[in-house]
Short mmCIF file of C-alpha atoms in Angstrom, two decimals:
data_model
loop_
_atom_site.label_atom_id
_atom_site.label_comp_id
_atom_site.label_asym_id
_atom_site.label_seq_id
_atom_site.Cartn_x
_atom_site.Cartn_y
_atom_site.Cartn_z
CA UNK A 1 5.10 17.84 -31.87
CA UNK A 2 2.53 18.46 -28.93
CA UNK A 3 2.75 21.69 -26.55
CA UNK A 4 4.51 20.02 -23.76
CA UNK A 5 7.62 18.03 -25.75
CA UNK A 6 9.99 17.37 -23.89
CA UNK A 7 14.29 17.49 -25.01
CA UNK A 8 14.01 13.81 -25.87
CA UNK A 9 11.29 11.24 -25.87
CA UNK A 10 7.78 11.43 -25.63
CA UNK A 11 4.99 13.89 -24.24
CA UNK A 12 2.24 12.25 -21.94
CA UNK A 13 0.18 13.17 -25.27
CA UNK A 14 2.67 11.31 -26.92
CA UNK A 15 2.73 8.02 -24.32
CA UNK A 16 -0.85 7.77 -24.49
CA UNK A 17 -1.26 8.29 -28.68
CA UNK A 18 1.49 5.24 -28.80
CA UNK A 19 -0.35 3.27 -26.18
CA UNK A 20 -3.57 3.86 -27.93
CA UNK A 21 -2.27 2.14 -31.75
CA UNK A 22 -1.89 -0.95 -30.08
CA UNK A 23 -5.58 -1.53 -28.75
CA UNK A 24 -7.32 -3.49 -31.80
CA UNK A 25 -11.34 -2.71 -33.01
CA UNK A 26 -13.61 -3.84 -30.19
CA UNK A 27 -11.74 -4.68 -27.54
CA UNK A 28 -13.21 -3.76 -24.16
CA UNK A 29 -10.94 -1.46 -22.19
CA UNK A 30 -10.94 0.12 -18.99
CA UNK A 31 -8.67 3.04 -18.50
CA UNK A 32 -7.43 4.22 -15.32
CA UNK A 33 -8.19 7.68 -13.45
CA UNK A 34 -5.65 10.36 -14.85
CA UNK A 35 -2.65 9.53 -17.65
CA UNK A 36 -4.57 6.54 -19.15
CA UNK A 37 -7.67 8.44 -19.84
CA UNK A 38 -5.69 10.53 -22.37
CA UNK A 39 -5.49 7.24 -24.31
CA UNK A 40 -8.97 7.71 -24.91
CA UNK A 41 -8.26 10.52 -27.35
CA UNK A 42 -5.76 9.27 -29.58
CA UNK A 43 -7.63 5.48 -30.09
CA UNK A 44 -7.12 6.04 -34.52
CA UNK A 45 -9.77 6.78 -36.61
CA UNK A 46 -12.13 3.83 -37.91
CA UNK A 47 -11.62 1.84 -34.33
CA UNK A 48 -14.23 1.66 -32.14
CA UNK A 49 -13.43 0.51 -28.17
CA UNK A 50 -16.09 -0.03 -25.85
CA UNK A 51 -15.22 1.93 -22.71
CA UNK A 52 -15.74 0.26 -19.23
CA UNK A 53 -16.02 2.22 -16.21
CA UNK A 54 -15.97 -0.42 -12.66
CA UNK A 55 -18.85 2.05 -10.86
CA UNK A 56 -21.35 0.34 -13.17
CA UNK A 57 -20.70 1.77 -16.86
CA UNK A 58 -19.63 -0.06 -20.52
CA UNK A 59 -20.31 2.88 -23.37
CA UNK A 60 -19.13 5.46 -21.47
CA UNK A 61 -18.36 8.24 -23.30
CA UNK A 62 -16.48 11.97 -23.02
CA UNK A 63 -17.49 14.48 -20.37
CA UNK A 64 -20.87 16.27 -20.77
CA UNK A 65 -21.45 19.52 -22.00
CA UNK A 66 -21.47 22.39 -19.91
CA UNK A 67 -24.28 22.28 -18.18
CA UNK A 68 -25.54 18.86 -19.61
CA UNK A 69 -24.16 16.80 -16.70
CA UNK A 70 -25.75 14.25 -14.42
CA UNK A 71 -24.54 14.23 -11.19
CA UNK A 72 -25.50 10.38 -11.06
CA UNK A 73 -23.73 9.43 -14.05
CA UNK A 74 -19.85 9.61 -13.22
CA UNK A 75 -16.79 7.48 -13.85
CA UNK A 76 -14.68 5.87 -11.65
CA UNK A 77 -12.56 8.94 -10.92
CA UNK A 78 -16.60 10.08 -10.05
CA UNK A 79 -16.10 12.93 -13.01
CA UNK A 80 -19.45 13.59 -14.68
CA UNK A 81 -19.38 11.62 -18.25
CA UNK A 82 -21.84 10.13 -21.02
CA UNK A 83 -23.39 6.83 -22.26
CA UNK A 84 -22.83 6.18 -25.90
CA UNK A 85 -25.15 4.52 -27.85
CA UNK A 86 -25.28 0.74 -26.97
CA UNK A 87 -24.21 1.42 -22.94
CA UNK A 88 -25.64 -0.40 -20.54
CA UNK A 89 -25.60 0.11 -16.61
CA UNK A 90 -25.37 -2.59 -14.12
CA UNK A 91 -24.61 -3.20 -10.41
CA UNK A 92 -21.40 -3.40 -8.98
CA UNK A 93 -20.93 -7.13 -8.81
CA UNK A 94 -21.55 -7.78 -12.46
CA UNK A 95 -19.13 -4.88 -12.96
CA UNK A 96 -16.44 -6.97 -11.24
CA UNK A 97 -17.35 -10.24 -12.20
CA UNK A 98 -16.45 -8.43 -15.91
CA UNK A 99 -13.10 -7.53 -14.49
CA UNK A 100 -12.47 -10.70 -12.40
CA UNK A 101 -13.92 -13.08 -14.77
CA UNK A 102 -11.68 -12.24 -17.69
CA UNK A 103 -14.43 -10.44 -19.86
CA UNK A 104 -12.32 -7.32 -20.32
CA UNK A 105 -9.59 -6.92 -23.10
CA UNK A 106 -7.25 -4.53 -21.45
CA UNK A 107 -6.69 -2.39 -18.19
CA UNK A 108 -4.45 0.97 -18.66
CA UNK A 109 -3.03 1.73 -15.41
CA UNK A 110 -0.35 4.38 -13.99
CA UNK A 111 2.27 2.87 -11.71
CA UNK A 112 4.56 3.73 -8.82
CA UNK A 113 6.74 0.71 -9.30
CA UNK A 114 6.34 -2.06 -11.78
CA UNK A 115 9.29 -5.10 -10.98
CA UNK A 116 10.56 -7.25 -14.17
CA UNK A 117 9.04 -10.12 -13.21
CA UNK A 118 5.50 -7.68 -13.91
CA UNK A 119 4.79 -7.15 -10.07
CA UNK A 120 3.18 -3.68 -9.82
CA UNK A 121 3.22 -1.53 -7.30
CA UNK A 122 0.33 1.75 -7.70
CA UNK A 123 -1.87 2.11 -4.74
CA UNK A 124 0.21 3.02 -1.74
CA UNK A 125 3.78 4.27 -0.76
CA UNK A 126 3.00 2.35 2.47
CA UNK A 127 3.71 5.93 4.06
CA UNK A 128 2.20 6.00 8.25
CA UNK A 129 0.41 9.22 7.61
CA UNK A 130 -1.21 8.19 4.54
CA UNK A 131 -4.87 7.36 4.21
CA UNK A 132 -4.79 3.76 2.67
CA UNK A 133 -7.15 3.31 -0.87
CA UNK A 134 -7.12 1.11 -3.27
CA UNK A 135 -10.30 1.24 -4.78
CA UNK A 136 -10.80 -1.64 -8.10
CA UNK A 137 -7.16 -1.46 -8.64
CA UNK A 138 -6.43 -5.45 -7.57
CA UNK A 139 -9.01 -6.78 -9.35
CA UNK A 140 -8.51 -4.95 -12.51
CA UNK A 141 -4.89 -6.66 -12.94
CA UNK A 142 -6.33 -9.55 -11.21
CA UNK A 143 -9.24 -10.30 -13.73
CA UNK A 144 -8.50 -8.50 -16.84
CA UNK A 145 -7.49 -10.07 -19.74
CA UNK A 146 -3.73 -7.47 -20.53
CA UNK A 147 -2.44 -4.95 -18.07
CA UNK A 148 -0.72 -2.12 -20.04
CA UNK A 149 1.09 0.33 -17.39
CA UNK A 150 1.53 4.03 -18.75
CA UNK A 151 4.09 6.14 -16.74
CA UNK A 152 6.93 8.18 -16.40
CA UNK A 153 10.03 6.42 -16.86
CA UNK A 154 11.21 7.91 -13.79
CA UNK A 155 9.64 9.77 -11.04
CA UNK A 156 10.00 13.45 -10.47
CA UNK A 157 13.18 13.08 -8.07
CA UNK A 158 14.69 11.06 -10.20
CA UNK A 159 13.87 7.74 -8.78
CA UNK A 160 13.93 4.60 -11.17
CA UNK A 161 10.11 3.38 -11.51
CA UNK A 162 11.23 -0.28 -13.69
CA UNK A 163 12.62 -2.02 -11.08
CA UNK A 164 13.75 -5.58 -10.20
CA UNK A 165 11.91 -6.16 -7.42
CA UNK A 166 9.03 -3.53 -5.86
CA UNK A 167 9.67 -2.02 -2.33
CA UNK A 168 6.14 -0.41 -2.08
CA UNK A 169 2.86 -2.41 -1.07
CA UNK A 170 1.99 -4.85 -4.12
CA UNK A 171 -1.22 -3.81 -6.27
CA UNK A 172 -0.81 -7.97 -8.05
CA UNK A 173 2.00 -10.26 -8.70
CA UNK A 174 3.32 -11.07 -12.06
CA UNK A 175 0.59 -8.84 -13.92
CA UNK A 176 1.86 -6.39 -15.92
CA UNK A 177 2.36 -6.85 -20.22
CA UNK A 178 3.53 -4.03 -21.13
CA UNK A 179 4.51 -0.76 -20.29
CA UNK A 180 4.61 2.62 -21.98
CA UNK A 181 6.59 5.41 -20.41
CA UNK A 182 8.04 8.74 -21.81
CA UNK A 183 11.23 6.85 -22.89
CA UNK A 184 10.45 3.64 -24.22
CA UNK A 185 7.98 0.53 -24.80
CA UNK A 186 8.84 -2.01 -22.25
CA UNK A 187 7.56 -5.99 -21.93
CA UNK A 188 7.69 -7.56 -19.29
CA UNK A 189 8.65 -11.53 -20.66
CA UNK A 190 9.40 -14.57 -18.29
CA UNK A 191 13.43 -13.28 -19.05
CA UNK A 192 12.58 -10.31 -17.60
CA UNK A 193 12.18 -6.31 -19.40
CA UNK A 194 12.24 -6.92 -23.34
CA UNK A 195 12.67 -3.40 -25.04
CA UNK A 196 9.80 -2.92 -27.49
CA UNK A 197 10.68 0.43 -29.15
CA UNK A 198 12.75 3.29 -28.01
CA UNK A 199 11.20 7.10 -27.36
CA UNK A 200 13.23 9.84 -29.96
CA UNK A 201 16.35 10.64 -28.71
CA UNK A 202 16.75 7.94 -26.15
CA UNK A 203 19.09 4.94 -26.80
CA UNK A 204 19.55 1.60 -24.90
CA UNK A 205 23.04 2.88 -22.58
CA UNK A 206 20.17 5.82 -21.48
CA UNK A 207 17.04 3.57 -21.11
CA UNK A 208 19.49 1.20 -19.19
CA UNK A 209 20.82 3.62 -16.99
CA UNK A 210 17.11 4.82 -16.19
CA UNK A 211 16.09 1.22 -15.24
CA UNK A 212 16.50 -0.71 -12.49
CA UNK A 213 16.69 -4.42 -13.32
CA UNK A 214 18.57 -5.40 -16.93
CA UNK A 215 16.89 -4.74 -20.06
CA UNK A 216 16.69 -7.03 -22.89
CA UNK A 217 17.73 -5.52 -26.49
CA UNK A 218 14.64 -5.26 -28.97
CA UNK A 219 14.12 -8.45 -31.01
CA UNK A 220 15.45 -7.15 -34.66
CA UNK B 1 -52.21 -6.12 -0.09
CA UNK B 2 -48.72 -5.46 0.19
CA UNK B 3 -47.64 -1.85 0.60
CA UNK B 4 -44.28 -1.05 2.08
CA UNK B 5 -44.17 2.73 2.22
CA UNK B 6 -43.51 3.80 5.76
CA UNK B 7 -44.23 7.96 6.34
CA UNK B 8 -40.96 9.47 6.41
CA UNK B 9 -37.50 8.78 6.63
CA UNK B 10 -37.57 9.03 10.42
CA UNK B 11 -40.18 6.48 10.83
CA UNK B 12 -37.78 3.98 8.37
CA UNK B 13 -35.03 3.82 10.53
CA UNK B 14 -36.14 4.28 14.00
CA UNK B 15 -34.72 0.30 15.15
CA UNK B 16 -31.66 0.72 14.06
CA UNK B 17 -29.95 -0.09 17.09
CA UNK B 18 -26.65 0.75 18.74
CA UNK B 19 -23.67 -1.49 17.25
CA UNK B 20 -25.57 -2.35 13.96
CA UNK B 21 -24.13 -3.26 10.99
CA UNK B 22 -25.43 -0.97 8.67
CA UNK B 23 -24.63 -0.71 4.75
CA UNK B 24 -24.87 2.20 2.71
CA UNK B 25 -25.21 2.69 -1.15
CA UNK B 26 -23.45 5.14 -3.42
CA UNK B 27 -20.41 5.39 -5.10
CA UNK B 28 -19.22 8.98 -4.15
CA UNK B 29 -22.50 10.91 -4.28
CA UNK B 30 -23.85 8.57 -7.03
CA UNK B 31 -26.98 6.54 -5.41
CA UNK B 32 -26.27 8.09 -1.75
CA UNK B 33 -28.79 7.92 0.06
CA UNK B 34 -28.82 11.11 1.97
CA UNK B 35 -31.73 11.72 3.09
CA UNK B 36 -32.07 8.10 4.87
CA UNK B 37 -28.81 9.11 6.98
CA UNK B 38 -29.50 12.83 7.59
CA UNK B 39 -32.71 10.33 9.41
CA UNK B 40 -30.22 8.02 10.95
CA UNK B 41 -27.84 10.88 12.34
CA UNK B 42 -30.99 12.47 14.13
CA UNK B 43 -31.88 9.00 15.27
CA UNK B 44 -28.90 8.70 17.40
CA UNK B 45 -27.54 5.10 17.09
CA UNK B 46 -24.06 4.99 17.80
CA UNK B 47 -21.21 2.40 17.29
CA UNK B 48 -21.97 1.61 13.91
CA UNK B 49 -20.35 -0.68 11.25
CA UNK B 50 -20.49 1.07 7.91
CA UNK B 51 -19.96 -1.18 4.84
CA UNK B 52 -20.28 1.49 2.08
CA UNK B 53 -17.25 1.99 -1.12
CA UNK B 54 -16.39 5.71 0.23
CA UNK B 55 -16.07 7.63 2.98
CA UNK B 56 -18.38 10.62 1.75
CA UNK B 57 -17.46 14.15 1.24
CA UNK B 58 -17.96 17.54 3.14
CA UNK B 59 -20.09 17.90 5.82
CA UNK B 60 -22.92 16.23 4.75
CA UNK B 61 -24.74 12.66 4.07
CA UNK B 62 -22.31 10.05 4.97
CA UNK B 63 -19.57 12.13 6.30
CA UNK B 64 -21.81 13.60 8.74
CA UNK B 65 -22.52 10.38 9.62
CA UNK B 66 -18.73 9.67 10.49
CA UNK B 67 -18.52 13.64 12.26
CA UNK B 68 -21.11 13.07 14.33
CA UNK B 69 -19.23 10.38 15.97
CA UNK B 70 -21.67 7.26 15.18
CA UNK B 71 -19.48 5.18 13.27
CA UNK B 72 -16.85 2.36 15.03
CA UNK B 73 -15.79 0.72 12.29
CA UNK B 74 -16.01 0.94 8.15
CA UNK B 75 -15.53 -1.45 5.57
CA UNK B 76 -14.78 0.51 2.36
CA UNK B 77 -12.38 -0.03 -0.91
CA UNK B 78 -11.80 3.88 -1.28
CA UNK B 79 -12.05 5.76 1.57
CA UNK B 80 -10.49 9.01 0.01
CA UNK B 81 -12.27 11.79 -2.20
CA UNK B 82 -12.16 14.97 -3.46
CA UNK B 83 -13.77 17.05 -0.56
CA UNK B 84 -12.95 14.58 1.91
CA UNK B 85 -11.36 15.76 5.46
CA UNK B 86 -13.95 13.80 8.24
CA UNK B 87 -12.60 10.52 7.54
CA UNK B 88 -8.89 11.23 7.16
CA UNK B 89 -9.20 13.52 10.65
CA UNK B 90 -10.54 10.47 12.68
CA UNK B 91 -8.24 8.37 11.01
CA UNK B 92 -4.99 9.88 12.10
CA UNK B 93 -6.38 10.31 15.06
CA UNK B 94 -7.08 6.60 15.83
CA UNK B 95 -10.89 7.35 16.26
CA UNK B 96 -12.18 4.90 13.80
CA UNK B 97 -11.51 1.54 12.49
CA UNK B 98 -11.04 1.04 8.78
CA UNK B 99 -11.28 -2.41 7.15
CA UNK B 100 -9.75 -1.89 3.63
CA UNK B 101 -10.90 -4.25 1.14
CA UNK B 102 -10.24 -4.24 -2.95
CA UNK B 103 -14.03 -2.91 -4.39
CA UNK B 104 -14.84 -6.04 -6.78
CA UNK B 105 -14.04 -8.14 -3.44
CA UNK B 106 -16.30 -5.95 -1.29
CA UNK B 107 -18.96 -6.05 -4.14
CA UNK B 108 -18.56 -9.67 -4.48
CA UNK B 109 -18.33 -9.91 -0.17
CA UNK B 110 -21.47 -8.39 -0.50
CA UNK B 111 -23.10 -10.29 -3.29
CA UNK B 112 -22.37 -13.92 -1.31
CA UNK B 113 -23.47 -12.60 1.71
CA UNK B 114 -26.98 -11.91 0.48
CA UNK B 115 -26.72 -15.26 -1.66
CA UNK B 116 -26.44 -17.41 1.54
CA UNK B 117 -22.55 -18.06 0.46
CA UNK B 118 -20.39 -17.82 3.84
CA UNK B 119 -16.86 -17.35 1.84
CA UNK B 120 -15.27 -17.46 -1.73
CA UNK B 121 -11.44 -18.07 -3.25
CA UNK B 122 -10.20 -15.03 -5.73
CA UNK B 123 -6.98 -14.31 -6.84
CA UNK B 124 -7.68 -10.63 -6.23
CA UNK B 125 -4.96 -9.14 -3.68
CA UNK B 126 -2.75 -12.23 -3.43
CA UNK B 127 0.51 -11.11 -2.66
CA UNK B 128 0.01 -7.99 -1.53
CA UNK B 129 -1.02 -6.42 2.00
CA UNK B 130 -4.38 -7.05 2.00
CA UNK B 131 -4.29 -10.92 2.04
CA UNK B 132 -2.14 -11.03 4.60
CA UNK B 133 -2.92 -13.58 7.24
CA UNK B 134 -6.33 -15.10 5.31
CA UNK B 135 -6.35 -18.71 4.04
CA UNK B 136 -4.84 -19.15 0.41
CA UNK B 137 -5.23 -22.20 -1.71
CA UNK B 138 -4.17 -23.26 -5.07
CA UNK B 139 -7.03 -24.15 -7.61
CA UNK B 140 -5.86 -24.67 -11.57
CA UNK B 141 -2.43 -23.73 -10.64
CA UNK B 142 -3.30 -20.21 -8.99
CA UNK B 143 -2.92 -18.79 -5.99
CA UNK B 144 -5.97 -17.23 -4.33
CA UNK B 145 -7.47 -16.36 -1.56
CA UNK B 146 -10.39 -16.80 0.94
CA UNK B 147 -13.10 -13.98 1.53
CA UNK B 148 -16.08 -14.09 3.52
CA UNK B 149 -19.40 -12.60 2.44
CA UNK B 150 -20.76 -10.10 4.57
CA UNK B 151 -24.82 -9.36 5.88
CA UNK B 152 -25.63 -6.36 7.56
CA UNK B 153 -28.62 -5.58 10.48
CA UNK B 154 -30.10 -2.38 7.79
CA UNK B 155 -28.82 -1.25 4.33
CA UNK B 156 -29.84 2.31 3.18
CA UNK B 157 -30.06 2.64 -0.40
CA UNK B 158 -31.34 5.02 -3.05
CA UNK B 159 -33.60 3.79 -6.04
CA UNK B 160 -35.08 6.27 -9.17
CA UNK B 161 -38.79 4.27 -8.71
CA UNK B 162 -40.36 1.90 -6.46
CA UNK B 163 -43.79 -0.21 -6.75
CA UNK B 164 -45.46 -0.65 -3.53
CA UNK B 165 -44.24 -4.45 -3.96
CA UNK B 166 -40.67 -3.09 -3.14
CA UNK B 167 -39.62 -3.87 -6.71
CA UNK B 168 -36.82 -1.21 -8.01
CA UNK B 169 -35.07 0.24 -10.91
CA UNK B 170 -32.44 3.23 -10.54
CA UNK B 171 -30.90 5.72 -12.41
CA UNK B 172 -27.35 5.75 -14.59
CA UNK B 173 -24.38 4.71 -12.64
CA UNK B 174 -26.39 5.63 -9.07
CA UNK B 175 -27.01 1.57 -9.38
CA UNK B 176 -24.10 0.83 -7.96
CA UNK B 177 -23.98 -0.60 -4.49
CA UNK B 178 -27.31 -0.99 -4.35
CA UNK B 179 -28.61 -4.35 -5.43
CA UNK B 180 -26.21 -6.50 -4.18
CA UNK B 181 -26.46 -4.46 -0.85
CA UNK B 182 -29.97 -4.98 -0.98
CA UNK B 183 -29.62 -8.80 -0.85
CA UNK B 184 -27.40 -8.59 1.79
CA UNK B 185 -29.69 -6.30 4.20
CA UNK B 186 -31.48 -8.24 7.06
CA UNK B 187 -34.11 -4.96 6.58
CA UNK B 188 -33.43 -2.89 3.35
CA UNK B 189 -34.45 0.32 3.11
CA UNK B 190 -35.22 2.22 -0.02
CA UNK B 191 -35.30 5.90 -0.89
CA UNK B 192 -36.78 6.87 -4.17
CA UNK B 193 -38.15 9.81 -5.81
CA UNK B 194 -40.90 8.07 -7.56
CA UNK B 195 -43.69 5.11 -6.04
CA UNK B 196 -45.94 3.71 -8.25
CA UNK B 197 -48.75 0.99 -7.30
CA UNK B 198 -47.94 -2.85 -8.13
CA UNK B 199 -48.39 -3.46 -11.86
CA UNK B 200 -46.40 0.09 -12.51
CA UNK B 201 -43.36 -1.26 -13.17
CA UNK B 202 -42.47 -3.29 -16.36
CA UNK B 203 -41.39 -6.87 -14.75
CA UNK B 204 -38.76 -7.37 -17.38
CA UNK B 205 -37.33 -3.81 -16.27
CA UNK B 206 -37.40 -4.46 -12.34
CA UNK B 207 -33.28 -4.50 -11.57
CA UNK B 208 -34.18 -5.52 -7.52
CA UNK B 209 -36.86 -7.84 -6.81
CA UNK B 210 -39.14 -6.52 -3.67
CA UNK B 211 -38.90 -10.12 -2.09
CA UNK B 212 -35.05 -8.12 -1.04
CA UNK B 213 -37.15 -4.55 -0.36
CA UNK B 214 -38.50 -4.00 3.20
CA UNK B 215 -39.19 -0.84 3.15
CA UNK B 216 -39.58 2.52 0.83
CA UNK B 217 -39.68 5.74 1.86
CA UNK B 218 -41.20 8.59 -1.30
CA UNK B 219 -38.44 11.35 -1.13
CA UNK B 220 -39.60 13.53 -3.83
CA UNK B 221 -36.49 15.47 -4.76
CA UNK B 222 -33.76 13.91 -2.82
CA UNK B 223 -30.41 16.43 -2.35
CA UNK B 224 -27.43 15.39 -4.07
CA UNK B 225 -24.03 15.40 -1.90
CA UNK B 226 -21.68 17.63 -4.88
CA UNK B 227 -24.62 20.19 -4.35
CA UNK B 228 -25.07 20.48 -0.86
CA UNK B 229 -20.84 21.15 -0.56
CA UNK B 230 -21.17 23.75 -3.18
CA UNK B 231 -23.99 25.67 -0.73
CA UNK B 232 -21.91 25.21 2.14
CA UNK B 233 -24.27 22.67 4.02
CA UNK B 234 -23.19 20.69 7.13
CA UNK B 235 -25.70 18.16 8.62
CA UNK B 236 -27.18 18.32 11.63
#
């Protein structure tokens, strides 16, 4: 049990350590700014993932020392980090033409919306006041190879996330695999939300009632 | 002999000239090239397009660019930041233009323009806001989209080393930007901290060729943006 448990399912500590079992040895990953850089931390012992970053890193490893950082050498979320050994840097067009031409294994995002036919929704609430960004978000679920989505299951006010069809401005259409939320492991299949595994404490009349579009019962 | 140093800063981007299109390097403050806009803000030109990823941060380097009033237009993929409060200000208060594009499309905009390639399909952004109104076509099945590649009049960059040649290499993830933008630069600019004759740099090592170089400008110990916000600095 981690710090922050919650009365049933799982801890963002939690989300991110069952996210992480599923990435094989050696795939090439890119993990989003925020939730699905915990993942990082929790990748089991005797795997080794090679860490892209779309501002021009693969290797990149943890934050710096204090004291030991390079201003120049940042991650996407432009936090100081490291190169491992075997990184390489490179420009940002062969960083994208990673991303968009299928060279990357996975891409870990966080979502505002994600629709069961694997629309996603995570760069804009469309609001009039807000400053519009999307940054390599489109391309990443473009290009890469799986999209994993790690989220809450629902958002703060209580509003369903795994929808049937997204109301906010679309990040890609039909791109999302799989996602991982505090409740459950969710696929997205051509029949719509497949129920992978269920969080502790959280059955399907719950999951269901916390979900938007129908859910399809876990293949026994 | 070829030498492309030019004295100062100053002297490297006297022409630019009101309504230029102007790209600028750097992701955040990696590879900004401050001291070549600091120059360009004391310059004067006004009415500028900026194709750069961000918006900048503070008071200084690019965002003093954008207080100052100089900018019309920019073509960016992230145009929010830690730190950031010039851009959103003339934003909301319909003072500046802002052409939003995905980053691997503006990197790849960028990279076509400077390759002599007028426009490209890619399934990036299909479907959602941003390819809205453009030409789609179908090619193995898929939806995608058209995008043009983009040139500018000057691109300001920042480099680690440059031979006199104009041949560069940079540092870490400062890269960036910079060698696509350099491509895609009617004159390119170059800051670096180092300048070494022809024959100093390893040919197998150079990461932009100096046929794309124009001109290079020796800044010693150039100021880095997260710095300059932590003493408080504003430019001018």
């Amino acid at each position: 049990m981690t710090k922050d448990a919650p009365a049933i399912g799982w801890s963002r500590d939690d989300i991110a350590r069952r996210l992480a079992r599923d990435i094989p040895n050696g795939w090439y990953v890119n993990l989003g700014i925020g939730i699905p850089e915990l993942v990082a931390r929790f990748v089991p012992e005797g795997r080794t993932l090679v860490y892209h970053t779309e501002n021009g890193l693969l290797g990149m490893g943890p934050s710096p020392a204090a004291g030991k950082g390079d201003p120049e050498l940042i991650n996407a979320g432009k936090r100081q980090v490291t190169a491992l050994a075997g990184a390489s840097f490179f420009d940002q067009a062969t960083s994208f033409a990673m991303i968009r031409g299928g060279h990357l294994d996975l891409s870990v995002l966080g979502a505002l919306q994600v629709a069961s036919n694997g629309d996603l929704a995570n760069w804009s609430t469309g609001g009039s006041d807000a400053i519009p960004a999307v940054g390599g978000a489109m391309d990443l679920v473009a290009g890469v190879k799986r999209v994993f989505v790690i989220t809450q299951h629902v958002t703060k006010e209580g509003e369903h996330k795994l929808v049937e069809r997204c109301t906010y401005p679309l990040t890609g259409c039909g791109v999302v695999n799989r996602i991982y939320s505090d409740l459950a492991v969710v696929d997205v299949t051509p029949d719509g939300f497949r129920v992978v595994e269920l969080a502790p404490g959280v059955d399907f009349a719950f999951l269901q009632k916390n979900t938007s579009a129908p859910l399809l019962a876990p293949i026994s | 002999m070829i030498d492309k140093r030019v004295a100062n800063a100053h002297a490297a981007v006297a022409d630019v000239f009101d309504g230029a299109t102007v790209m600028i390097g750097g992701f955040g403050e990696a590879g900004s090239p401050i001291e070549l806009i600091h120059a360009l803000i004391d310059q004067g030109a006004s009415r500028l397009v900026v194709i750069s990823n961000n918006t900048g941060s503070g008071e200084v380097g690019l965002a003093a660019l954008l207080k100052a009033g100089r900018v019309a237009k920019v073509v960016c993929s992230f145009p929010r930041t830690a730190n950031s409060t010039v851009f959103p200000e003339l934003y909301r208060r319909g003072e500046i233009e802002l052409e939003l594009v995905p980053q691997g499309t503006l990197a790849e905009r960028i990279r076509a323009g400077g390759a002599g390639i007028p426009a490209f399909f890619t399934p990036t952004a299909v479907g959602t806001p941003l390819a809205q109104g453009k030409e789609h076509r179908v090619f193995n099945g898929r939806e995608h989209v058209l995008e043009h590649g983009i040139r500018a009049d000057f691109t300001l960059i920042k480099g680690r080393t440059a031979d006199t040649h104009g041949n560069v290499v940079y540092h870490a993830t400062a890269r960036n930007f910079a060698p696509p933008m350099a491509m895609a630069g009617t004159v390119t600019i170059v800051q670096v901290a180092e300048v070494v004759d022809a024959g100093g740099l390893d040919p197998e090592s150079v990461v932009t060729q100096g046929i794309f170089v124009d001109r290079i400008v020796h800044i010693p110990s150039p100021a880095q943006e997260s710095e300059l916000i932590a003493s408080g600095a504003s430019y001018p």
